[in-house]
Short mmCIF file of N, CA and C in Angstrom, two decimals:
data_model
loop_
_atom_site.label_atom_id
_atom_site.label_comp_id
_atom_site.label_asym_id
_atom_site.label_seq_id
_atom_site.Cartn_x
_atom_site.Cartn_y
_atom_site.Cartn_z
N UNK A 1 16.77 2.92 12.16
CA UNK A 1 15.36 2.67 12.02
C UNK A 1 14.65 3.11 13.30
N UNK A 2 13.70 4.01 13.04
CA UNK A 2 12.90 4.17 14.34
C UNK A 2 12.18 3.35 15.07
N UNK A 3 11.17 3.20 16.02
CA UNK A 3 10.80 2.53 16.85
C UNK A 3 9.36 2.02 16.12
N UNK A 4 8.57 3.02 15.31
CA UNK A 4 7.44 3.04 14.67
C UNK A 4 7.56 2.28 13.42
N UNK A 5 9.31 2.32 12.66
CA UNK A 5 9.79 1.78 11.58
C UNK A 5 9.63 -0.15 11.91
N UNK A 6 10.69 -0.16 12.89
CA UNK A 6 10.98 -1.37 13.45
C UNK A 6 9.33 -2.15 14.17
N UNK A 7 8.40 -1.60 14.75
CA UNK A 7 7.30 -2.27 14.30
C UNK A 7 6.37 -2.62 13.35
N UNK A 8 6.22 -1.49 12.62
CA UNK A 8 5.91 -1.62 11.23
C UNK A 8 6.57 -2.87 10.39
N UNK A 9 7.38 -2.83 10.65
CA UNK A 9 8.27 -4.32 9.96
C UNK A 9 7.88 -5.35 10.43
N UNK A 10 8.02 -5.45 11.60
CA UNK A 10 7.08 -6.36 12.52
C UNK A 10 5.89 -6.82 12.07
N UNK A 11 5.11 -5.12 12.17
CA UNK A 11 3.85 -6.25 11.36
C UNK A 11 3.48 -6.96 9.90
N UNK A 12 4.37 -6.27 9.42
CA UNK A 12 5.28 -6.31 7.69
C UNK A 12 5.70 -8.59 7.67
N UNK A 13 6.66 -8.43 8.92
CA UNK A 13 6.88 -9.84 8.80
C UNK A 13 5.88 -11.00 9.60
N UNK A 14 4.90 -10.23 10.03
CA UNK A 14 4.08 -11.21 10.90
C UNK A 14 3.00 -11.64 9.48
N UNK A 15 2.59 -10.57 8.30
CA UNK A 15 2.18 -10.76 7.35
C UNK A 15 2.34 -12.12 6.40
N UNK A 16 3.95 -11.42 6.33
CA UNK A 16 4.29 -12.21 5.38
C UNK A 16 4.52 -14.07 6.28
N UNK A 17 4.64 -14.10 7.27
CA UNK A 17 4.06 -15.33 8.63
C UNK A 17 3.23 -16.13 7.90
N UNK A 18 2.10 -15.14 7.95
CA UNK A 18 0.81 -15.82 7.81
C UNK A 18 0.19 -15.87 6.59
N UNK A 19 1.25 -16.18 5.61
CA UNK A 19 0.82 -16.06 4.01
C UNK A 19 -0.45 -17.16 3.68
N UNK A 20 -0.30 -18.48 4.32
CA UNK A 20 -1.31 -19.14 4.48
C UNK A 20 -2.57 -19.12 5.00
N UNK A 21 -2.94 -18.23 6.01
CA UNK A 21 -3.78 -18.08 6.75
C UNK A 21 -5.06 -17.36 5.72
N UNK A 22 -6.21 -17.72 5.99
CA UNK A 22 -7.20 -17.54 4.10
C UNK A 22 -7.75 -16.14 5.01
N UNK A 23 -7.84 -15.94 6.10
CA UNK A 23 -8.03 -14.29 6.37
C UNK A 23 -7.37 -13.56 7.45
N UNK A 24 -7.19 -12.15 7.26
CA UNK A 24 -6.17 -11.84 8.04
C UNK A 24 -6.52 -10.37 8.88
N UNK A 25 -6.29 -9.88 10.12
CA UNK A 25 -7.35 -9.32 10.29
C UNK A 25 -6.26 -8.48 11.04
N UNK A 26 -6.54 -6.83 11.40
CA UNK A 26 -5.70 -5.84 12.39
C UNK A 26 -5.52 -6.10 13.77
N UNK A 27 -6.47 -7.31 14.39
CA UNK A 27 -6.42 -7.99 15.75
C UNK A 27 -5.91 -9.12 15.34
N UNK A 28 -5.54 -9.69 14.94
CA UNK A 28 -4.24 -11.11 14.63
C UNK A 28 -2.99 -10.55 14.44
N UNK A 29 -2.97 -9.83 13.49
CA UNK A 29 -1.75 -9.30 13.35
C UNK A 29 -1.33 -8.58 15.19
N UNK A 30 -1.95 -7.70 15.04
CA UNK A 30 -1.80 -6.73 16.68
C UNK A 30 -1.43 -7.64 18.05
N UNK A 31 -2.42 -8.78 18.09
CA UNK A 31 -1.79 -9.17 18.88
C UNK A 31 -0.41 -10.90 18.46
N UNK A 32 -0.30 -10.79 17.49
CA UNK A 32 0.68 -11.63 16.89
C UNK A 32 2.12 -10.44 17.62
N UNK A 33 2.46 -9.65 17.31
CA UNK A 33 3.24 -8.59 17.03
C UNK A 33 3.44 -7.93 19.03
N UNK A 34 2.62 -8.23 19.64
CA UNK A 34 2.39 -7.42 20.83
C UNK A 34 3.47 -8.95 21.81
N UNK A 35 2.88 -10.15 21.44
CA UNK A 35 3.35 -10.98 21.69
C UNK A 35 4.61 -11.22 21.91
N UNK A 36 5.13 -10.96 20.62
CA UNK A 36 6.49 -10.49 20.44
C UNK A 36 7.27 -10.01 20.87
N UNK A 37 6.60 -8.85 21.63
CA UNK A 37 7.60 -8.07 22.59
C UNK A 37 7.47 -8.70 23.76
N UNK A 38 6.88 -9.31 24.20
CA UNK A 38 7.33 -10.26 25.20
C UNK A 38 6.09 -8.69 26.34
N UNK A 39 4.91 -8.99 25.66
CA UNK A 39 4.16 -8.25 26.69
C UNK A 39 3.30 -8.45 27.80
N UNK A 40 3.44 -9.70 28.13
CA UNK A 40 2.76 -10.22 29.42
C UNK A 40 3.30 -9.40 30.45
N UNK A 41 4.93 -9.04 30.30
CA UNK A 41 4.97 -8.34 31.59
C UNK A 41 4.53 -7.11 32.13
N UNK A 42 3.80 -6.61 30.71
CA UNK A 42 3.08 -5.08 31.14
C UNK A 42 1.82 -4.73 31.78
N UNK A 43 1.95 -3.91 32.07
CA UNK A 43 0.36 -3.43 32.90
C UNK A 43 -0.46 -3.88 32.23
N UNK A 44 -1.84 -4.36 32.69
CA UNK A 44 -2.64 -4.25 31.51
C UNK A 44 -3.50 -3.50 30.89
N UNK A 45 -3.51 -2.06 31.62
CA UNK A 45 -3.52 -0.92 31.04
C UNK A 45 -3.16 -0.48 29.63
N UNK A 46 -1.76 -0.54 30.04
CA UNK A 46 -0.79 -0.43 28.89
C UNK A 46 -0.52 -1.56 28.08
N UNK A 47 -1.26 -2.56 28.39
CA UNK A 47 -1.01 -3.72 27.48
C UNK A 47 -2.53 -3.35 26.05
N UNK A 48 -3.38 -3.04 26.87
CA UNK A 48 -4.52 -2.20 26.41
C UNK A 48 -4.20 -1.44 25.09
N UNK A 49 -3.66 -0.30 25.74
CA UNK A 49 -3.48 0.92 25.08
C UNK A 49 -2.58 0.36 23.75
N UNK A 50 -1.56 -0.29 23.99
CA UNK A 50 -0.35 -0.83 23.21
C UNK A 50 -0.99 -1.34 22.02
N UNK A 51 -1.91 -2.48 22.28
CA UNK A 51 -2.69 -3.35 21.73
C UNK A 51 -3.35 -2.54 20.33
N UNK A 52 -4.24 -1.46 20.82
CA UNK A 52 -4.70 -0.48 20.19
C UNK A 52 -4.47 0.39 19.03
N UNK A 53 -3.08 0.73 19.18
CA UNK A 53 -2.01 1.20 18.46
C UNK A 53 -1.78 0.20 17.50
N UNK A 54 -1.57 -0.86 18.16
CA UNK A 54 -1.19 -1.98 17.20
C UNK A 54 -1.71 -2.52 16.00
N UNK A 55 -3.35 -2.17 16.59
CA UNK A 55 -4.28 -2.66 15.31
C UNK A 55 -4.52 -1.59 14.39
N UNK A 56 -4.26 -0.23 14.68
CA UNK A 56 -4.66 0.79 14.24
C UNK A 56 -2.97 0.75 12.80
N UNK A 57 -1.70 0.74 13.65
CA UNK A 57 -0.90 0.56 12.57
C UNK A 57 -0.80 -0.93 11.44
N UNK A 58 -1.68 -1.79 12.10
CA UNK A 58 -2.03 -3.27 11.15
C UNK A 58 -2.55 -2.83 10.49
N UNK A 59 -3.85 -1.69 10.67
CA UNK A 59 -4.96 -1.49 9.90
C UNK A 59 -4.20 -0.52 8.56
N UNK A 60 -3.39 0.52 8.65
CA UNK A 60 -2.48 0.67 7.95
C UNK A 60 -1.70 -0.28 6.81
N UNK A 61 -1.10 -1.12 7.63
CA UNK A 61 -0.11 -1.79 6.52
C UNK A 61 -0.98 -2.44 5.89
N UNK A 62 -1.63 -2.94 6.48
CA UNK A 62 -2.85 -3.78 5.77
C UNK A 62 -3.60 -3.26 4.39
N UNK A 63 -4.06 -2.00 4.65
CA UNK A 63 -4.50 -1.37 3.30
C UNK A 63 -3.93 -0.81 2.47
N UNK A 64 -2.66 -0.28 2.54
CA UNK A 64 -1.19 -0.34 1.74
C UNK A 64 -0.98 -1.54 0.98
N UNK A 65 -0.90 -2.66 1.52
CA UNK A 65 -0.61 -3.70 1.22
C UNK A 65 -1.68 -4.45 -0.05
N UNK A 66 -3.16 -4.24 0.50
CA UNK A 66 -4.36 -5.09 -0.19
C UNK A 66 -5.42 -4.10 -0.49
N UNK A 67 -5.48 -3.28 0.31
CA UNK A 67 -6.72 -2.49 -0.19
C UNK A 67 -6.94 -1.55 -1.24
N UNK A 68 -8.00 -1.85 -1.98
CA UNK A 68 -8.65 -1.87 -3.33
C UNK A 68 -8.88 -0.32 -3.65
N UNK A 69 -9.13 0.19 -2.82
CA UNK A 69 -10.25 1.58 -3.24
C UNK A 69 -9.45 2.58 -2.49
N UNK A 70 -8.11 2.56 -2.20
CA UNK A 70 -7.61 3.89 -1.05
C UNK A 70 -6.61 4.57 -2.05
N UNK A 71 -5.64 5.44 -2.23
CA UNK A 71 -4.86 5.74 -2.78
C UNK A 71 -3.19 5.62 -2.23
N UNK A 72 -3.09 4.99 -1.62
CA UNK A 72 -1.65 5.00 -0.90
C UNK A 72 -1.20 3.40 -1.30
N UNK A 73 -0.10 3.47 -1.20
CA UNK A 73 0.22 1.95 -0.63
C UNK A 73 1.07 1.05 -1.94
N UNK A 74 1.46 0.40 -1.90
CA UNK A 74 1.91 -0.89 -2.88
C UNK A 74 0.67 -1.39 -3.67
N UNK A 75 -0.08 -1.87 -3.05
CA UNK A 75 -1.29 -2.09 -4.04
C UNK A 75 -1.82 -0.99 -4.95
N UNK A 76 -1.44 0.24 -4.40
CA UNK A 76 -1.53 1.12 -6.02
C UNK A 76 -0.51 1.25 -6.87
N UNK A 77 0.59 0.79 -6.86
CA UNK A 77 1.29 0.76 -7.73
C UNK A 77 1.60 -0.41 -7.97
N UNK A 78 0.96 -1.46 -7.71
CA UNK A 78 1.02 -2.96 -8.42
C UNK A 78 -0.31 -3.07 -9.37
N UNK A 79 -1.27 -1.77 -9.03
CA UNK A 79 -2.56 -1.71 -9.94
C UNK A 79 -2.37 -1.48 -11.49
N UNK A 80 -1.27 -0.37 -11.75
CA UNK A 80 -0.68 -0.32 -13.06
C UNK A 80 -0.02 -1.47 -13.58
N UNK A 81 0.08 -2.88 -12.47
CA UNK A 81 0.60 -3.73 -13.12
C UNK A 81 -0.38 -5.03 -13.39
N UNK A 82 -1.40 -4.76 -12.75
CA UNK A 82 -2.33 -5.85 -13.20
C UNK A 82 -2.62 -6.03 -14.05
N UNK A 83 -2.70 -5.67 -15.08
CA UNK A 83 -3.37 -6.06 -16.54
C UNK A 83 -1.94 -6.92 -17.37
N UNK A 84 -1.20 -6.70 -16.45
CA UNK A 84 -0.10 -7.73 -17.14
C UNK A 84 -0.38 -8.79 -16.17
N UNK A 85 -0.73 -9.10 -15.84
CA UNK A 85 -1.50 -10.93 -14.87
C UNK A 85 -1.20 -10.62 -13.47
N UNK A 86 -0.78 -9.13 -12.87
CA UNK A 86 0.13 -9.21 -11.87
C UNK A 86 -1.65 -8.79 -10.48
N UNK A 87 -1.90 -10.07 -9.79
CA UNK A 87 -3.02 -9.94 -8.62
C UNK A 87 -2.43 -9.76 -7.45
N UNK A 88 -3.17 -9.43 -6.63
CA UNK A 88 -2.93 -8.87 -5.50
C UNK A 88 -3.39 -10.79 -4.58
N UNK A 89 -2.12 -10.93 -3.83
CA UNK A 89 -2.38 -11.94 -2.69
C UNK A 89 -3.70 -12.43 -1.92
N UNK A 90 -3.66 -11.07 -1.63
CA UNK A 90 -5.40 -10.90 -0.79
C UNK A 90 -5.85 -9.75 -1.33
N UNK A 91 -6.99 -9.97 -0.86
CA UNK A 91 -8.69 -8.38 -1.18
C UNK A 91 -8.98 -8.08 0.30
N UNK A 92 -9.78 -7.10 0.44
CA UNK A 92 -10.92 -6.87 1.45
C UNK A 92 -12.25 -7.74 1.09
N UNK A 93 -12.83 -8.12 2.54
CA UNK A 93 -13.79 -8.60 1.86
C UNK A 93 -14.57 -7.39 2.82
N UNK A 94 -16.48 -7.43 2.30
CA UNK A 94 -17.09 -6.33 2.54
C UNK A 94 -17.41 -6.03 4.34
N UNK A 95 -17.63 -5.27 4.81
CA UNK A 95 -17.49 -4.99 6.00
C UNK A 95 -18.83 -4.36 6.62
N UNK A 96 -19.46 -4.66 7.66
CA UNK A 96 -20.64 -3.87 7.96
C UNK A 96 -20.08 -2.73 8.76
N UNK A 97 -20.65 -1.65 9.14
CA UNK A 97 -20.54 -0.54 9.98
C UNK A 97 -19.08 -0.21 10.70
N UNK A 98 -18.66 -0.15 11.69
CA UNK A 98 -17.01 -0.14 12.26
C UNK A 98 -16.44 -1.33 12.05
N UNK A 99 -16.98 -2.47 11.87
CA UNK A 99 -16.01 -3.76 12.26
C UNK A 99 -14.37 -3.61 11.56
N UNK A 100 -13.90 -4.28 11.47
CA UNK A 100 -12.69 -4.02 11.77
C UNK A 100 -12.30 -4.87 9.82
N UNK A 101 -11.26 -4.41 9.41
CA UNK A 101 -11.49 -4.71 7.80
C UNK A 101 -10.75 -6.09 8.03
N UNK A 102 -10.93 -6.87 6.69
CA UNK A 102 -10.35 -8.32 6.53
C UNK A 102 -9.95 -8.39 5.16
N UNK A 103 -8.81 -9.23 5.18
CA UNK A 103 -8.19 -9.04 3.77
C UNK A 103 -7.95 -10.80 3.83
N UNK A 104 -8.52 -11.38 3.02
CA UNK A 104 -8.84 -12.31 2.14
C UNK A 104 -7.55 -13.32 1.47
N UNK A 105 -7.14 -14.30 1.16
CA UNK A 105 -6.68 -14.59 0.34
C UNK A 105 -7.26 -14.67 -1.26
N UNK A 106 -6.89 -14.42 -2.27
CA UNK A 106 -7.61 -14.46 -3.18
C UNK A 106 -8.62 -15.60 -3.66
N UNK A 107 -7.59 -16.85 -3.25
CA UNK A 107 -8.21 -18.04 -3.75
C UNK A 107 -9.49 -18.69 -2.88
N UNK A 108 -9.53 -18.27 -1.76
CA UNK A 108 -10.84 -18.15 -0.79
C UNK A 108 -11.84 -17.28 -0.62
N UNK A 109 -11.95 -16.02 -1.81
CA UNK A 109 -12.61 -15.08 -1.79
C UNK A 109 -14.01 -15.93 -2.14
N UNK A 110 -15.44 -15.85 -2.02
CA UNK A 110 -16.42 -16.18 -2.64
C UNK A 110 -16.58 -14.98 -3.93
N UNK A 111 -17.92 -15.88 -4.78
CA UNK A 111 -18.37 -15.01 -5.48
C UNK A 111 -18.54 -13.61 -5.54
N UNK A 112 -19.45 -13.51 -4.16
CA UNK A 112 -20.15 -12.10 -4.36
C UNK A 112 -18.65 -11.19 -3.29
N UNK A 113 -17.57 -11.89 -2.95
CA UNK A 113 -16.95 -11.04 -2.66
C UNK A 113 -15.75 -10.80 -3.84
N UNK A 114 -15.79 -11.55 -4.44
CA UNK A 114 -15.08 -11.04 -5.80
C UNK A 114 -15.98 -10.01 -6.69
N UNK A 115 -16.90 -10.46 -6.50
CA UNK A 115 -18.24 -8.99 -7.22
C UNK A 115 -17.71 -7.67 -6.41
N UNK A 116 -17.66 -7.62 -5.03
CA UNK A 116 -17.81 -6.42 -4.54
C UNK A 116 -16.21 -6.19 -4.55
N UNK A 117 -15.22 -6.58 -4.63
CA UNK A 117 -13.81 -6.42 -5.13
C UNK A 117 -13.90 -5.81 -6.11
N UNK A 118 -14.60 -6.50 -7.28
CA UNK A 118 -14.34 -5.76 -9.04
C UNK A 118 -15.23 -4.33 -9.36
N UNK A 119 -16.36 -3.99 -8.00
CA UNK A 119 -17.19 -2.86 -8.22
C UNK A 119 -16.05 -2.09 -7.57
N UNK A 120 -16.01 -2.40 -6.22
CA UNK A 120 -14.58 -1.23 -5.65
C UNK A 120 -13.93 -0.58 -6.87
N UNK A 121 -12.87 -1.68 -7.43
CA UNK A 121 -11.63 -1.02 -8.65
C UNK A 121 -12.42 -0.65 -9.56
N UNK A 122 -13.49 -0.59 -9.88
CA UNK A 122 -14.11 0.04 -11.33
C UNK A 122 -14.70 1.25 -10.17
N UNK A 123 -14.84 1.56 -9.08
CA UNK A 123 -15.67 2.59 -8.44
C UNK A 123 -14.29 3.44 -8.52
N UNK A 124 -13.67 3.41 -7.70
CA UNK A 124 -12.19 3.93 -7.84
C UNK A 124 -11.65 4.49 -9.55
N UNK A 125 -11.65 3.45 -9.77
CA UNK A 125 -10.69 3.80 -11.03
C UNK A 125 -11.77 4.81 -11.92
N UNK A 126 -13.38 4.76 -12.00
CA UNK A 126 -14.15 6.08 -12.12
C UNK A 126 -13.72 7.35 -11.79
N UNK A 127 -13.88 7.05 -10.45
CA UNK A 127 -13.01 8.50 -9.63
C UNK A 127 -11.94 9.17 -10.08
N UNK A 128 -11.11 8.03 -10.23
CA UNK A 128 -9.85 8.88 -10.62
C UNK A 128 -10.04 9.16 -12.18
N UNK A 129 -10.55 8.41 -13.03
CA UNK A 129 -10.78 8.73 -14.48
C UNK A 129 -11.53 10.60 -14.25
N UNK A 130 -12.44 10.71 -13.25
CA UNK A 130 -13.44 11.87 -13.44
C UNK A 130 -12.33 12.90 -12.52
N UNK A 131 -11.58 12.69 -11.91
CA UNK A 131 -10.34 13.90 -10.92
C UNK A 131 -9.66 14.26 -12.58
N UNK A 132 -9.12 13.13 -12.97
CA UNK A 132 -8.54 13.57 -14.32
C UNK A 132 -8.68 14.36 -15.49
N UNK A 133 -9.65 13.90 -15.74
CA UNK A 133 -10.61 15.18 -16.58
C UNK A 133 -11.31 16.81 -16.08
N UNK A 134 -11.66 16.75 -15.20
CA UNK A 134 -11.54 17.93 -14.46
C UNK A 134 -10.40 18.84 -13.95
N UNK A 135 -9.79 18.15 -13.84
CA UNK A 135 -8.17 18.38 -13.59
C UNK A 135 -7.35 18.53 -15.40
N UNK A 136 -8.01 18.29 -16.21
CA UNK A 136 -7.65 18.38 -17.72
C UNK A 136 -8.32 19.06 -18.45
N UNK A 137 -10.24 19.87 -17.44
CA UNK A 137 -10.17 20.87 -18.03
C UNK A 137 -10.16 22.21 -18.10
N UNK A 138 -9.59 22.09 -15.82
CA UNK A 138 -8.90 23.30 -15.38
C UNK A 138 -7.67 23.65 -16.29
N UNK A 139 -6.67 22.91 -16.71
CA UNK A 139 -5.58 23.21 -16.98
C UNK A 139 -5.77 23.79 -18.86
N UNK A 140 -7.14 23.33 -19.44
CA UNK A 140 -7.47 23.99 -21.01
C UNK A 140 -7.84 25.32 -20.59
N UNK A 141 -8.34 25.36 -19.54
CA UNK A 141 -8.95 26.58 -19.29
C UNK A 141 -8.17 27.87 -19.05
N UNK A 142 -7.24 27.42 -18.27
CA UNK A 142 -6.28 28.08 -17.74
C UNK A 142 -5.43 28.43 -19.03
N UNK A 143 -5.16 27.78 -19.90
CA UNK A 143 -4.39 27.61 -21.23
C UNK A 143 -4.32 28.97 -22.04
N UNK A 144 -5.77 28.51 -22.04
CA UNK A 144 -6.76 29.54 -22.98
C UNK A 144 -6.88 30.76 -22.31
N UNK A 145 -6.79 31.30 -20.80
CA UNK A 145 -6.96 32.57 -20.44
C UNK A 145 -5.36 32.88 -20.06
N UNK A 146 -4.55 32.26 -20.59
CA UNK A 146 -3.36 32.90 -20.47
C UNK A 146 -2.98 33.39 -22.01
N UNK A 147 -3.22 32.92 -22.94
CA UNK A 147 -3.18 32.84 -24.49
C UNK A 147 -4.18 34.37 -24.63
#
Protein backbone atom coordinates (compact mmCIF):
# COMPACT_ATOMS: atom_id res chain seq x y z
CA UNK A 1 0.00 0.00 0.00
CA UNK A 2 1.37 3.34 -0.80
CA UNK A 3 1.82 6.24 1.39
CA UNK A 4 -1.23 8.26 -0.33
CA UNK A 5 -3.17 4.69 -0.05
CA UNK A 6 -2.37 4.27 3.70
CA UNK A 7 -3.67 7.86 4.39
CA UNK A 8 -6.51 7.73 2.46
CA UNK A 9 -7.55 4.89 4.74
CA UNK A 10 -6.82 6.97 7.43
CA UNK A 11 -9.14 9.31 6.49
CA UNK A 12 -11.49 6.36 5.33
CA UNK A 13 -11.27 5.22 9.20
CA UNK A 14 -11.36 8.56 10.90
CA UNK A 15 -14.88 8.67 8.90
CA UNK A 16 -16.11 5.80 9.75
CA UNK A 17 -14.82 7.28 13.80
CA UNK A 18 -17.11 9.75 13.53
CA UNK A 19 -20.26 7.99 12.32
CA UNK A 20 -22.03 9.89 15.05
CA UNK A 21 -20.89 13.19 14.63
CA UNK A 22 -24.32 15.05 12.70
CA UNK A 23 -21.58 17.04 10.49
CA UNK A 24 -18.45 16.32 9.11
CA UNK A 25 -16.18 18.56 7.49
CA UNK A 26 -12.38 18.29 5.31
CA UNK A 27 -10.84 20.31 8.47
CA UNK A 28 -12.01 17.66 11.17
CA UNK A 29 -11.22 14.98 9.34
CA UNK A 30 -7.55 16.73 8.24
CA UNK A 31 -6.73 17.55 11.31
CA UNK A 32 -8.20 14.29 13.12
CA UNK A 33 -5.76 12.28 10.71
CA UNK A 34 -2.62 14.85 10.97
CA UNK A 35 -2.90 14.15 14.68
CA UNK A 36 -2.32 10.83 14.15
CA UNK A 37 0.85 10.98 12.88
CA UNK A 38 1.97 12.26 15.85
CA UNK A 39 2.56 15.89 14.17
CA UNK A 40 3.36 18.25 16.83
CA UNK A 41 6.83 17.40 16.22
CA UNK A 42 6.91 19.09 12.82
CA UNK A 43 7.77 22.42 11.63
CA UNK A 44 5.00 24.39 11.48
CA UNK A 45 5.54 25.18 8.14
CA UNK A 46 5.21 21.82 7.21
CA UNK A 47 2.68 21.15 9.66
CA UNK A 48 0.86 23.88 7.44
CA UNK A 49 1.48 22.55 4.19
CA UNK A 50 0.68 18.80 5.48
CA UNK A 51 -2.55 20.04 6.94
CA UNK A 52 -3.55 21.32 3.47
CA UNK A 53 -3.09 18.25 1.62
CA UNK A 54 -4.99 16.74 4.16
CA UNK A 55 -8.16 18.57 3.68
CA UNK A 56 -7.82 18.65 0.06
CA UNK A 57 -7.60 14.54 0.11
CA UNK A 58 -10.74 14.64 2.95
CA UNK A 59 -12.35 16.79 0.47
CA UNK A 60 -11.97 13.84 -1.94
CA UNK A 61 -13.04 10.93 0.07
CA UNK A 62 -15.64 12.88 1.27
CA UNK A 63 -17.41 13.38 -2.08
CA UNK A 64 -16.80 9.80 -3.20
CA UNK A 65 -18.29 8.82 -0.25
CA UNK A 66 -21.63 11.41 0.02
CA UNK A 67 -21.65 13.68 -2.66
CA UNK A 68 -24.78 14.01 -4.66
CA UNK A 69 -24.07 15.70 -7.98
CA UNK A 70 -20.23 14.51 -8.94
CA UNK A 71 -19.67 11.40 -10.96
CA UNK A 72 -17.02 9.36 -9.16
CA UNK A 73 -17.18 7.62 -6.03
CA UNK A 74 -19.36 4.91 -4.07
CA UNK A 75 -22.18 7.14 -3.81
CA UNK A 76 -22.63 6.66 -7.53
CA UNK A 77 -22.89 3.36 -7.50
CA UNK A 78 -25.03 3.03 -4.38
CA UNK A 79 -27.34 5.60 -6.55
CA UNK A 80 -28.49 2.60 -8.77
CA UNK A 81 -29.31 1.21 -5.51
CA UNK A 82 -31.49 3.63 -3.96
CA UNK A 83 -34.74 3.02 -5.16
CA UNK A 84 -34.43 -0.28 -3.45
CA UNK A 85 -34.48 1.79 0.17
CA UNK A 86 -30.66 1.83 -0.06
CA UNK A 87 -29.73 6.06 1.44
CA UNK A 88 -26.76 7.46 1.66
CA UNK A 89 -25.45 8.06 5.60
CA UNK A 90 -24.86 11.67 4.99
CA UNK A 91 -25.64 14.59 2.12
CA UNK A 92 -23.92 17.87 1.45
CA UNK A 93 -25.53 20.48 2.84
CA UNK A 94 -25.56 23.87 0.59
CA UNK A 95 -22.43 25.90 0.63
CA UNK A 96 -21.80 29.66 -0.05
CA UNK A 97 -18.82 30.72 -2.32
CA UNK A 98 -15.26 28.65 -1.38
CA UNK A 99 -16.24 27.52 2.06
CA UNK A 100 -15.26 24.33 2.53
CA UNK A 101 -18.20 21.41 1.81
CA UNK A 102 -20.14 19.57 4.78
CA UNK A 103 -21.69 16.35 4.66
CA UNK A 104 -24.58 15.97 6.96
CA UNK A 105 -25.96 13.08 8.64
CA UNK A 106 -29.16 12.31 7.07
CA UNK A 107 -31.29 12.34 10.06
CA UNK A 108 -30.12 16.02 10.96
CA UNK A 109 -30.50 17.33 7.54
CA UNK A 110 -33.30 20.25 7.75
CA UNK A 111 -36.00 20.77 5.36
CA UNK A 112 -34.74 23.05 2.89
CA UNK A 113 -31.54 21.06 2.96
CA UNK A 114 -33.24 17.97 2.01
CA UNK A 115 -34.98 20.26 -0.80
CA UNK A 116 -31.62 21.28 -2.10
CA UNK A 117 -30.32 17.46 -1.82
CA UNK A 118 -33.44 16.20 -3.97
CA UNK A 119 -32.91 19.29 -6.67
CA UNK A 120 -29.03 18.26 -6.87
CA UNK A 121 -30.06 14.28 -7.83
CA UNK A 122 -32.90 15.34 -10.13
CA UNK A 123 -30.27 18.21 -11.57
CA UNK A 124 -27.71 15.48 -12.13
CA UNK A 125 -29.66 12.69 -13.03
CA UNK A 126 -31.18 15.41 -15.97
CA UNK A 127 -27.71 15.71 -17.10
CA UNK A 128 -26.96 12.47 -17.43
CA UNK A 129 -30.54 11.52 -18.87
CA UNK A 130 -29.65 14.58 -21.69
CA UNK A 131 -25.44 13.11 -22.21
CA UNK A 132 -27.52 9.94 -22.97
CA UNK A 133 -29.62 10.85 -25.56
CA UNK A 134 -27.24 12.82 -27.40
CA UNK A 135 -24.87 10.26 -27.05
CA UNK A 136 -27.97 7.92 -28.56
CA UNK A 137 -28.35 10.18 -31.27
CA UNK A 138 -24.70 10.43 -32.34
CA UNK A 139 -24.55 6.75 -32.45
CA UNK A 140 -28.33 6.64 -34.93
CA UNK A 141 -26.58 8.91 -36.84
CA UNK A 142 -23.56 7.35 -37.29
CA UNK A 143 -25.72 4.05 -37.94
CA UNK A 144 -27.41 5.48 -40.67
CA UNK A 145 -24.27 7.02 -42.51
CA UNK A 146 -22.56 3.83 -42.38
CA UNK A 147 -25.74 1.84 -43.82
Amino acid sequence: MSLHEEIGAAIQREIDSMGDAIALSPTSLALAVQRSFDAASIEPHIAYTSLEHLKQMARRVLARNFDTTGEDGDARELQGEMFAGQLQDRYPVPRAGAAEPIYKRRDALTRSELEWNIRQLRKSAAARLEHADALQAWADERRQNAA
